[in-house]
Short mmCIF file of C-alpha atoms in Angstrom, two decimals:
data_model
loop_
_atom_site.label_atom_id
_atom_site.label_comp_id
_atom_site.label_asym_id
_atom_site.label_seq_id
_atom_site.Cartn_x
_atom_site.Cartn_y
_atom_site.Cartn_z
CA UNK A 1 18.61 -5.20 -9.48
CA UNK A 2 17.16 -8.24 -7.78
CA UNK A 3 17.64 -11.74 -8.97
CA UNK A 4 15.83 -14.99 -7.78
CA UNK A 5 16.98 -18.53 -8.65
CA UNK A 6 14.79 -21.60 -7.95
CA UNK A 7 16.77 -24.58 -7.69
CA UNK A 8 15.69 -26.39 -10.72
CA UNK A 9 13.39 -26.15 -13.69
CA UNK A 10 11.51 -29.45 -12.99
CA UNK A 11 11.67 -31.82 -9.71
CA UNK A 12 10.20 -35.29 -10.19
CA UNK A 13 9.33 -37.43 -6.27
CA UNK A 14 7.72 -40.64 -5.87
CA UNK A 15 4.46 -40.03 -4.29
CA UNK A 16 3.92 -39.99 -0.35
CA UNK A 17 8.26 -38.31 -0.42
CA UNK A 18 8.65 -34.74 0.75
CA UNK A 19 9.23 -32.06 -1.54
CA UNK A 20 12.03 -29.41 -0.91
CA UNK A 21 11.74 -26.39 -3.35
CA UNK A 22 14.47 -23.99 -3.10
CA UNK A 23 14.44 -19.95 -3.33
CA UNK A 24 17.77 -17.96 -3.86
CA UNK A 25 17.79 -14.50 -3.96
CA UNK A 26 20.71 -11.55 -4.39
CA UNK A 27 21.39 -7.63 -4.39
CA UNK A 28 17.67 -7.43 -2.04
CA UNK A 29 16.56 -7.27 1.61
CA UNK A 30 12.35 -8.04 1.10
CA UNK A 31 10.74 -7.34 3.84
CA UNK A 32 8.43 -11.09 2.73
CA UNK A 33 8.28 -12.93 0.22
CA UNK A 34 5.41 -15.30 -1.06
CA UNK A 35 4.64 -18.48 -2.06
CA UNK A 36 2.48 -19.26 -5.19
CA UNK A 37 1.36 -22.06 -7.17
CA UNK A 38 0.14 -22.31 -10.98
CA UNK A 39 -0.93 -24.63 -12.74
CA UNK A 40 -0.53 -24.73 -16.67
CA UNK A 41 -2.97 -22.09 -18.19
CA UNK A 42 -3.83 -20.55 -15.30
CA UNK A 43 -2.99 -17.30 -13.25
CA UNK A 44 -0.54 -18.09 -9.90
CA UNK A 45 -2.26 -18.96 -6.42
CA UNK A 46 -1.30 -17.87 -3.07
CA UNK A 47 0.16 -20.51 -0.70
CA UNK A 48 2.15 -18.74 1.50
CA UNK A 49 3.81 -15.45 2.88
CA UNK A 50 6.58 -15.26 5.48
CA UNK A 51 8.13 -12.04 6.91
CA UNK A 52 11.36 -11.51 7.11
CA UNK A 53 11.21 -11.93 11.08
CA UNK A 54 9.94 -15.15 11.16
CA UNK A 55 11.70 -18.62 10.73
CA UNK A 56 9.00 -20.56 9.62
CA UNK A 57 5.92 -20.90 8.33
CA UNK A 58 2.86 -23.83 8.46
CA UNK A 59 0.01 -24.63 6.33
CA UNK A 60 -1.32 -27.82 6.15
CA UNK A 61 1.20 -29.67 4.78
CA UNK A 62 2.78 -27.08 3.52
CA UNK A 63 6.13 -25.35 5.44
CA UNK A 64 8.46 -22.28 4.28
CA UNK A 65 11.37 -21.19 6.05
CA UNK A 66 13.08 -17.76 5.07
CA UNK A 67 16.74 -17.31 5.78
CA UNK A 68 18.20 -13.86 5.36
CA UNK A 69 21.60 -14.44 5.67
CA UNK A 70 21.66 -16.76 3.47
CA UNK A 71 18.90 -15.20 1.09
CA UNK A 72 16.88 -18.61 0.74
CA UNK A 73 13.40 -20.00 1.13
CA UNK A 74 12.66 -23.28 1.10
CA UNK A 75 9.28 -24.80 0.62
CA UNK A 76 7.99 -28.05 1.75
CA UNK A 77 5.62 -30.43 0.75
CA UNK A 78 5.26 -33.25 3.11
CA UNK A 79 3.32 -36.38 1.85
CA UNK A 80 3.44 -35.23 -1.50
CA UNK A 81 0.35 -36.32 -3.65
CA UNK A 82 0.14 -36.33 -7.67
CA UNK A 83 -2.71 -32.93 -7.30
CA UNK A 84 0.30 -31.44 -6.13
CA UNK A 85 2.15 -31.54 -9.36
CA UNK A 86 2.18 -27.61 -10.67
CA UNK A 87 4.84 -24.62 -10.88
CA UNK A 88 5.81 -23.70 -7.86
CA UNK A 89 6.83 -19.99 -7.65
CA UNK A 90 8.75 -17.61 -5.20
CA UNK A 91 8.40 -14.22 -5.09
CA UNK A 92 10.25 -10.92 -3.32
CA UNK A 93 8.21 -8.11 -2.31
CA UNK A 94 10.05 -5.09 -3.81
CA UNK A 95 7.50 -2.33 -2.72
CA UNK A 96 3.92 -1.94 -1.24
CA UNK A 97 1.79 -5.14 -3.02
CA UNK A 98 4.86 -5.52 -5.75
CA UNK A 99 6.38 -8.67 -6.46
CA UNK A 100 9.41 -9.65 -8.22
CA UNK A 101 8.81 -13.43 -9.38
CA UNK A 102 11.26 -16.47 -9.51
CA UNK A 103 11.24 -18.49 -12.84
CA UNK A 104 9.51 -21.51 -10.62
CA UNK A 105 10.14 -24.75 -10.18
CA UNK A 106 8.00 -27.65 -12.15
CA UNK A 107 7.38 -30.29 -9.41
CA UNK A 108 5.84 -33.82 -10.77
CA UNK A 109 4.66 -36.20 -8.08
CA UNK A 110 4.82 -39.70 -9.23
CA UNK A 111 2.06 -42.27 -8.40
CA UNK B 1 -12.79 -15.39 -1.17
CA UNK B 2 -11.25 -12.41 -3.73
CA UNK B 3 -11.64 -13.52 -7.31
CA UNK B 4 -10.35 -11.94 -10.25
CA UNK B 5 -11.66 -12.73 -13.51
CA UNK B 6 -10.01 -12.04 -16.68
CA UNK B 7 -11.61 -12.25 -20.12
CA UNK B 8 -11.07 -13.18 -22.70
CA UNK B 9 -8.85 -16.23 -21.87
CA UNK B 10 -7.63 -16.79 -25.08
CA UNK B 11 -7.51 -14.63 -28.33
CA UNK B 12 -6.24 -14.93 -32.13
CA UNK B 13 -5.58 -11.72 -34.08
CA UNK B 14 -4.38 -10.73 -36.59
CA UNK B 15 -1.12 -8.70 -37.21
CA UNK B 16 -1.71 -4.60 -36.72
CA UNK B 17 -5.01 -5.39 -35.00
CA UNK B 18 -5.92 -4.07 -31.48
CA UNK B 19 -6.85 -6.62 -28.43
CA UNK B 20 -8.46 -5.44 -25.26
CA UNK B 21 -8.14 -7.30 -22.05
CA UNK B 22 -10.55 -6.77 -19.54
CA UNK B 23 -9.75 -7.46 -15.73
CA UNK B 24 -12.16 -7.35 -13.07
CA UNK B 25 -12.44 -7.95 -9.09
CA UNK B 26 -15.45 -9.68 -8.67
CA UNK B 27 -16.25 -9.26 -4.65
CA UNK B 28 -13.55 -6.52 -3.79
CA UNK B 29 -12.24 -3.47 -4.26
CA UNK B 30 -8.86 -2.71 -6.29
CA UNK B 31 -7.91 1.02 -6.45
CA UNK B 32 -5.01 -1.15 -7.91
CA UNK B 33 -3.96 -3.64 -10.24
CA UNK B 34 -0.89 -5.72 -12.00
CA UNK B 35 -0.70 -6.35 -15.29
CA UNK B 36 1.85 -9.28 -16.15
CA UNK B 37 3.40 -10.83 -19.44
CA UNK B 38 4.71 -14.57 -19.07
CA UNK B 39 6.18 -16.16 -21.80
CA UNK B 40 6.72 -20.01 -21.99
CA UNK B 41 8.79 -21.50 -19.36
CA UNK B 42 9.62 -18.04 -18.16
CA UNK B 43 8.07 -16.47 -15.13
CA UNK B 44 5.69 -13.19 -14.61
CA UNK B 45 7.40 -9.94 -15.65
CA UNK B 46 5.26 -7.20 -14.28
CA UNK B 47 4.60 -4.47 -17.52
CA UNK B 48 2.20 -2.05 -15.15
CA UNK B 49 0.64 -1.15 -12.62
CA UNK B 50 -2.98 0.02 -13.01
CA UNK B 51 -4.22 3.32 -11.03
CA UNK B 52 -8.02 3.46 -10.37
CA UNK B 53 -8.45 7.09 -11.54
CA UNK B 54 -5.08 7.98 -12.38
CA UNK B 55 -2.49 6.96 -14.98
CA UNK B 56 -1.06 3.57 -15.43
CA UNK B 57 2.63 3.11 -13.92
CA UNK B 58 4.81 1.60 -16.46
CA UNK B 59 8.03 -0.37 -15.97
CA UNK B 60 11.35 -0.10 -18.17
CA UNK B 61 10.82 -1.34 -21.32
CA UNK B 62 7.07 -1.11 -21.95
CA UNK B 63 5.92 0.90 -24.13
CA UNK B 64 2.41 2.85 -22.58
CA UNK B 65 1.70 3.81 -26.15
CA UNK B 66 1.26 0.13 -27.02
CA UNK B 67 -0.05 -1.58 -23.61
CA UNK B 68 -2.85 0.98 -23.15
CA UNK B 69 -4.05 0.54 -19.82
CA UNK B 70 -7.48 1.91 -17.97
CA UNK B 71 -8.54 1.88 -15.26
CA UNK B 72 -11.70 3.54 -14.46
CA UNK B 73 -13.55 1.95 -11.62
CA UNK B 74 -12.93 0.25 -8.61
CA UNK B 75 -13.55 -3.18 -10.09
CA UNK B 76 -12.28 -2.92 -13.95
CA UNK B 77 -9.22 -2.56 -15.76
CA UNK B 78 -8.38 -3.07 -18.93
CA UNK B 79 -5.50 -3.54 -20.76
CA UNK B 80 -5.25 -2.24 -24.81
CA UNK B 81 -2.71 -4.55 -27.06
CA UNK B 82 -2.00 -1.65 -30.13
CA UNK B 83 -1.40 -2.69 -33.55
CA UNK B 84 0.18 -6.19 -31.95
CA UNK B 85 2.49 -8.26 -33.82
CA UNK B 86 3.59 -11.39 -33.41
CA UNK B 87 6.19 -10.50 -30.92
CA UNK B 88 3.35 -9.24 -28.73
CA UNK B 89 1.81 -13.45 -28.74
CA UNK B 90 2.04 -14.11 -24.66
CA UNK B 91 0.10 -15.39 -21.68
CA UNK B 92 -0.61 -12.05 -20.09
CA UNK B 93 -2.08 -11.98 -16.57
CA UNK B 94 -4.08 -9.61 -14.16
CA UNK B 95 -4.06 -9.29 -10.33
CA UNK B 96 -5.34 -6.98 -7.38
CA UNK B 97 -3.68 -7.23 -3.61
CA UNK B 98 -5.97 -8.07 -1.36
CA UNK B 99 -7.71 -5.59 0.65
CA UNK B 100 -6.70 -3.08 3.52
CA UNK B 101 -2.21 -4.05 3.42
CA UNK B 102 0.51 -3.58 1.83
CA UNK B 103 1.48 -7.18 1.91
CA UNK B 104 -1.40 -8.66 0.91
CA UNK B 105 -1.53 -11.38 -1.42
CA UNK B 106 -1.95 -11.22 -5.20
CA UNK B 107 -5.36 -12.58 -6.54
CA UNK B 108 -4.69 -13.30 -10.39
CA UNK B 109 -7.20 -13.61 -13.17
CA UNK B 110 -6.59 -16.86 -15.32
CA UNK B 111 -4.91 -14.94 -17.88
CA UNK B 112 -4.87 -14.50 -21.72
CA UNK B 113 -3.47 -16.49 -24.08
CA UNK B 114 -2.80 -13.83 -27.01
CA UNK B 115 -1.68 -15.14 -30.58
CA UNK B 116 -1.00 -12.74 -33.70
CA UNK B 117 -0.65 -14.07 -36.83
#
């Protein structure tokens, strides 16, 4: 069965720095991978999708990379702000619109 | 943008009673909706896929007679937790894919915090 590991349960960084979150997966070769943001007590919100034939995707201060050889995706937030504090989830596709979620990394940006 | 509304946001019920959770797509049609459960500090676990006009598909280990799903229209799916017990206390979240593509992002409701006493 698929397994996803997100680098750490919690990550603290100083405001203005770049946050890098890691998502490693095994036992699967997804056609695409998605990243979501989840705030406490709320549902996840979609951020970015990256396909297996794409190396990198950007959206404003966000950047995602996808290395299918390493079976790894990196999620970067540049010029981080306290408002970026949240849990970030990576999710692998496992079929049409079906996603398998990682446990998430709780990011805290310290002012 | 696509909005999914989930109701109620919180519910407390007594052991043995049933609770119904509604999930509505407000500005788009959803032939498929997904129901997840999330325990503290854990990821979303898919419970079932709700299909409009047909039976839901349940994930392994999820009791279909306990978690009743009805998807009677293109904008509404309901999850009923029957004979709830304290171990059913969790955060239940629904989602629906954006229209048209199999790789569409999922639009999530804001979840329902169920506490069974």
